[in-house]
Amino acid sequence: MEPEVPEVGYSDDVSKLHDAGFDAYLTSTVFVNLCNLYGKVKGIKEHISTDSDHLKQFENKLYMIRYNEDPCLNLSGPEPQLQRSHVYHITFPAEWKTIDITNIFSPFTNVFIKYINDTSAWVALRDGSQAKAMNKILPKLQALHKNIILLPWSVYYKDTCTTNASTTTKRKISNCSSSPPKDNVDSSIAEDSSDDHDGHTPEKVPRISRG
């Protein structure tokens, strides 16, 4: 079907990126090709239309780029329970580098490391099936390396929830003293504070590059 005005038509031969109509045309083209590819991979012989039951599992799923665990958000239902039996929380000395952490897990395959700060990180086994073997030697690793704390995700999560629950207290408004008026602030304290910094802001803490 040809458009009445050729200048506003779209085709694969002429690119009009960022034109709303052309972008919609490209999106629909990609969708049709993906449907055909899905049918070919799954061995589906009939035509896959937009309302096909084969596509129900993909409805209302929002893709999250650069999100490793579960790349899709379910907009119409509960999120799936993620498997984290292969994930560990490690606390280590500040001078440690990436190679020091990978050496801890050297009996196994490569690992993914997500730093939390300079002394803690999440470590995930690339091969999740090795988590059971890792848990068996975990006490030996902890005994061998006295300067680290290595915990499975489930243990760390349970301990964190227990600690937060026991330390959480309700603060009554009646026990809170109001801040003094600005005029009542001791001027000598303000002068001493300004003299200490000589009118300059504190230096930024340099970021440590992990080796």
Coordinates of C-alpha atoms in Angstrom, one line a residue:
M1 CA 0.0 0.0 0.0
E2 CA 1.5 3.3 -1.1
P3 CA 0.8 6.6 0.8
E4 CA -1.1 9.3 -0.9
V5 CA 1.7 11.7 -0.4
P6 CA 5.1 10.0 -1.1
E7 CA 7.1 12.5 0.9
V8 CA 5.4 11.3 4.2
G9 CA 5.7 7.6 3.5
Y10 CA 8.1 5.2 5.2
S11 CA 10.2 2.4 3.8
D12 CA 13.2 0.3 4.7
D13 CA 15.3 2.1 2.1
V14 CA 15.0 5.6 3.5
S15 CA 15.9 6.2 7.2
K16 CA 13.9 8.8 9.1
L17 CA 15.0 8.1 12.6
H18 CA 13.4 10.2 15.4
D19 CA 10.4 10.8 13.2
A20 CA 7.6 9.6 15.5
G21 CA 5.9 7.7 12.7
F22 CA 9.1 6.1 11.4
D23 CA 10.1 5.0 14.9
A24 CA 6.7 3.4 15.3
Y25 CA 7.1 1.7 12.0
L26 CA 10.5 0.3 13.0
T27 CA 9.1 -0.9 16.4
S28 CA 6.4 -2.8 14.7
T29 CA 8.8 -4.3 12.2
V30 CA 11.1 -5.5 14.9
F31 CA 8.1 -6.9 16.8
V32 CA 6.9 -8.9 13.7
N33 CA 10.4 -10.2 13.1
L34 CA 10.8 -11.3 16.8
C35 CA 7.5 -13.1 16.6
N36 CA 8.6 -15.0 13.5
L37 CA 12.0 -15.8 15.1
Y38 CA 10.3 -17.0 18.3
G39 CA 8.0 -19.2 16.3
K40 CA 10.9 -20.7 14.4
V41 CA 12.9 -21.4 17.6
K42 CA 10.0 -22.9 19.4
G43 CA 8.9 -24.9 16.4
I44 CA 5.5 -23.1 16.1
K45 CA 4.1 -23.6 12.6
E46 CA 1.1 -21.3 12.8
H47 CA 1.2 -17.6 12.4
I48 CA 1.8 -15.7 15.7
S49 CA -0.5 -12.7 15.9
T50 CA -0.4 -10.0 18.5
D51 CA -3.1 -11.7 20.6
S52 CA -1.6 -15.1 20.4
D53 CA -1.5 -17.2 23.5
H54 CA 2.2 -17.8 22.8
L55 CA 2.9 -14.2 23.7
K56 CA 0.9 -14.1 27.0
Q57 CA 4.1 -14.7 29.1
F58 CA 5.6 -11.5 27.6
E59 CA 2.7 -9.2 28.2
N60 CA 3.2 -6.2 30.5
K61 CA 6.9 -7.0 31.0
L62 CA 9.2 -4.0 31.1
Y63 CA 12.8 -4.7 30.1
M64 CA 15.4 -3.3 32.5
I65 CA 18.7 -2.7 30.8
R66 CA 21.9 -3.5 32.7
Y67 CA 20.0 -5.4 35.4
N68 CA 21.6 -8.8 35.8
E69 CA 19.3 -10.7 38.1
D70 CA 15.9 -10.3 36.6
P71 CA 15.9 -8.1 33.5
C72 CA 12.1 -7.6 33.4
L73 CA 9.6 -5.9 35.7
N74 CA 6.2 -7.5 35.8
L75 CA 3.7 -4.6 35.5
S76 CA 0.6 -6.8 36.0
G77 CA 1.6 -9.2 38.8
P78 CA 4.0 -10.1 41.5
E79 CA 7.7 -10.3 40.8
P80 CA 9.3 -13.7 40.7
Q81 CA 11.3 -14.9 43.7
L82 CA 15.0 -14.5 42.7
Q83 CA 17.4 -17.3 43.5
R84 CA 20.4 -16.0 45.5
S85 CA 21.8 -19.2 46.9
H86 CA 25.0 -18.5 44.9
V87 CA 25.4 -14.9 46.3
Y88 CA 27.7 -14.1 49.3
H89 CA 28.4 -11.0 51.3
I90 CA 32.1 -10.4 52.2
T91 CA 33.7 -7.9 54.5
F92 CA 37.4 -7.3 53.9
P93 CA 40.3 -5.0 54.7
A94 CA 40.2 -1.6 53.0
E95 CA 43.5 -2.2 51.3
W96 CA 42.2 -5.3 49.4
K97 CA 41.9 -5.3 45.7
T98 CA 39.6 -7.3 43.4
I99 CA 42.3 -10.0 42.9
D100 CA 42.2 -10.6 46.7
I101 CA 38.5 -11.3 46.6
T102 CA 38.7 -13.6 43.6
N103 CA 41.5 -15.6 45.3
I104 CA 39.0 -16.5 48.1
F105 CA 36.7 -18.1 45.5
S106 CA 39.6 -19.5 43.4
P107 CA 38.4 -23.2 43.8
F108 CA 35.4 -22.3 41.8
T109 CA 34.6 -20.6 38.5
N110 CA 34.8 -16.9 37.9
V111 CA 32.7 -14.6 40.1
F112 CA 30.8 -11.4 39.7
I113 CA 31.7 -8.7 42.3
K114 CA 29.5 -5.7 43.2
Y115 CA 31.3 -3.4 45.6
I116 CA 29.1 -1.8 48.4
N117 CA 31.9 0.3 49.8
D118 CA 35.7 0.1 50.4
T119 CA 35.3 -2.8 52.9
S120 CA 32.3 -4.9 51.7
A121 CA 30.9 -6.3 48.5
W122 CA 28.5 -8.8 47.1
V123 CA 30.0 -11.8 45.3
A124 CA 28.1 -14.1 43.0
L125 CA 29.3 -17.4 41.6
R126 CA 29.1 -17.5 37.9
D127 CA 28.0 -21.1 38.1
G128 CA 25.2 -21.2 40.6
S129 CA 25.3 -25.0 40.8
Q130 CA 28.6 -24.7 42.7
A131 CA 26.9 -23.0 45.7
K132 CA 26.4 -26.2 47.6
A133 CA 30.1 -27.1 47.4
M134 CA 31.0 -23.5 48.3
N135 CA 28.9 -23.7 51.4
K136 CA 30.7 -26.8 52.6
I137 CA 34.1 -25.2 52.6
L138 CA 32.8 -21.9 53.9
P139 CA 33.8 -22.5 57.5
K140 CA 37.3 -23.5 56.4
L141 CA 37.7 -20.4 54.3
Q142 CA 36.5 -18.3 57.2
A143 CA 39.0 -20.0 59.6
L144 CA 41.8 -19.6 57.1
H145 CA 41.2 -15.9 56.5
K146 CA 40.8 -14.3 59.9
N147 CA 40.5 -10.7 58.4
I148 CA 37.3 -11.3 56.5
I149 CA 33.7 -12.1 57.2
L150 CA 32.1 -14.3 54.5
L151 CA 28.3 -15.0 54.7
P152 CA 25.8 -16.6 52.4
W153 CA 23.1 -14.1 51.2
S154 CA 20.4 -15.9 53.3
V155 CA 22.4 -15.7 56.5
Y156 CA 23.4 -12.0 56.0
Y157 CA 19.8 -11.1 55.1
K158 CA 18.4 -12.8 58.2
D159 CA 21.0 -11.3 60.5
T160 CA 20.4 -7.8 59.0
C161 CA 16.6 -8.1 59.4
T162 CA 17.0 -9.3 63.0
T163 CA 19.4 -6.5 63.9
N164 CA 17.2 -3.8 62.4
A165 CA 14.1 -5.1 64.2
S166 CA 15.9 -5.1 67.6
T167 CA 17.4 -1.6 67.2
T168 CA 14.4 0.2 65.8
T169 CA 12.7 2.4 68.4
K170 CA 9.8 4.9 68.2
R171 CA 10.7 8.4 68.9
K172 CA 8.1 10.5 70.7
I173 CA 7.6 14.0 69.6
S174 CA 7.3 15.3 73.2
N175 CA 10.9 14.1 73.9
C176 CA 12.3 16.0 70.9
S177 CA 13.7 19.4 71.8
S178 CA 13.2 22.1 69.3
S179 CA 16.1 23.7 67.6
P180 CA 17.2 27.0 69.1
P181 CA 16.5 30.2 67.2
K182 CA 19.2 31.3 64.8
D183 CA 19.8 34.5 66.8
N184 CA 20.6 32.5 70.0
V185 CA 23.5 30.6 68.4
D186 CA 26.8 31.5 70.2
S187 CA 28.7 33.7 67.7
S188 CA 32.0 32.6 69.1
I189 CA 31.3 29.0 68.0
A190 CA 30.5 30.2 64.5
E191 CA 33.7 32.2 64.4
D192 CA 35.8 29.3 65.5
S193 CA 34.2 27.1 63.0
S194 CA 34.9 29.5 60.1
D195 CA 38.5 29.9 61.3
D196 CA 39.2 26.2 61.3
H197 CA 38.3 25.9 57.6
D198 CA 39.7 29.3 56.5
G199 CA 36.7 29.8 54.4
H200 CA 37.4 26.7 52.2
T201 CA 35.3 23.6 51.9
P202 CA 36.8 20.3 53.0
E203 CA 38.7 18.4 50.4
K204 CA 36.9 15.5 48.7
V205 CA 37.9 12.0 49.6
P206 CA 39.6 10.5 46.5
R207 CA 38.0 7.5 45.0
I208 CA 40.0 4.3 45.2
S209 CA 40.4 2.5 42.0
R210 CA 40.0 -1.3 42.4
G211 CA 42.7 -3.3 40.8

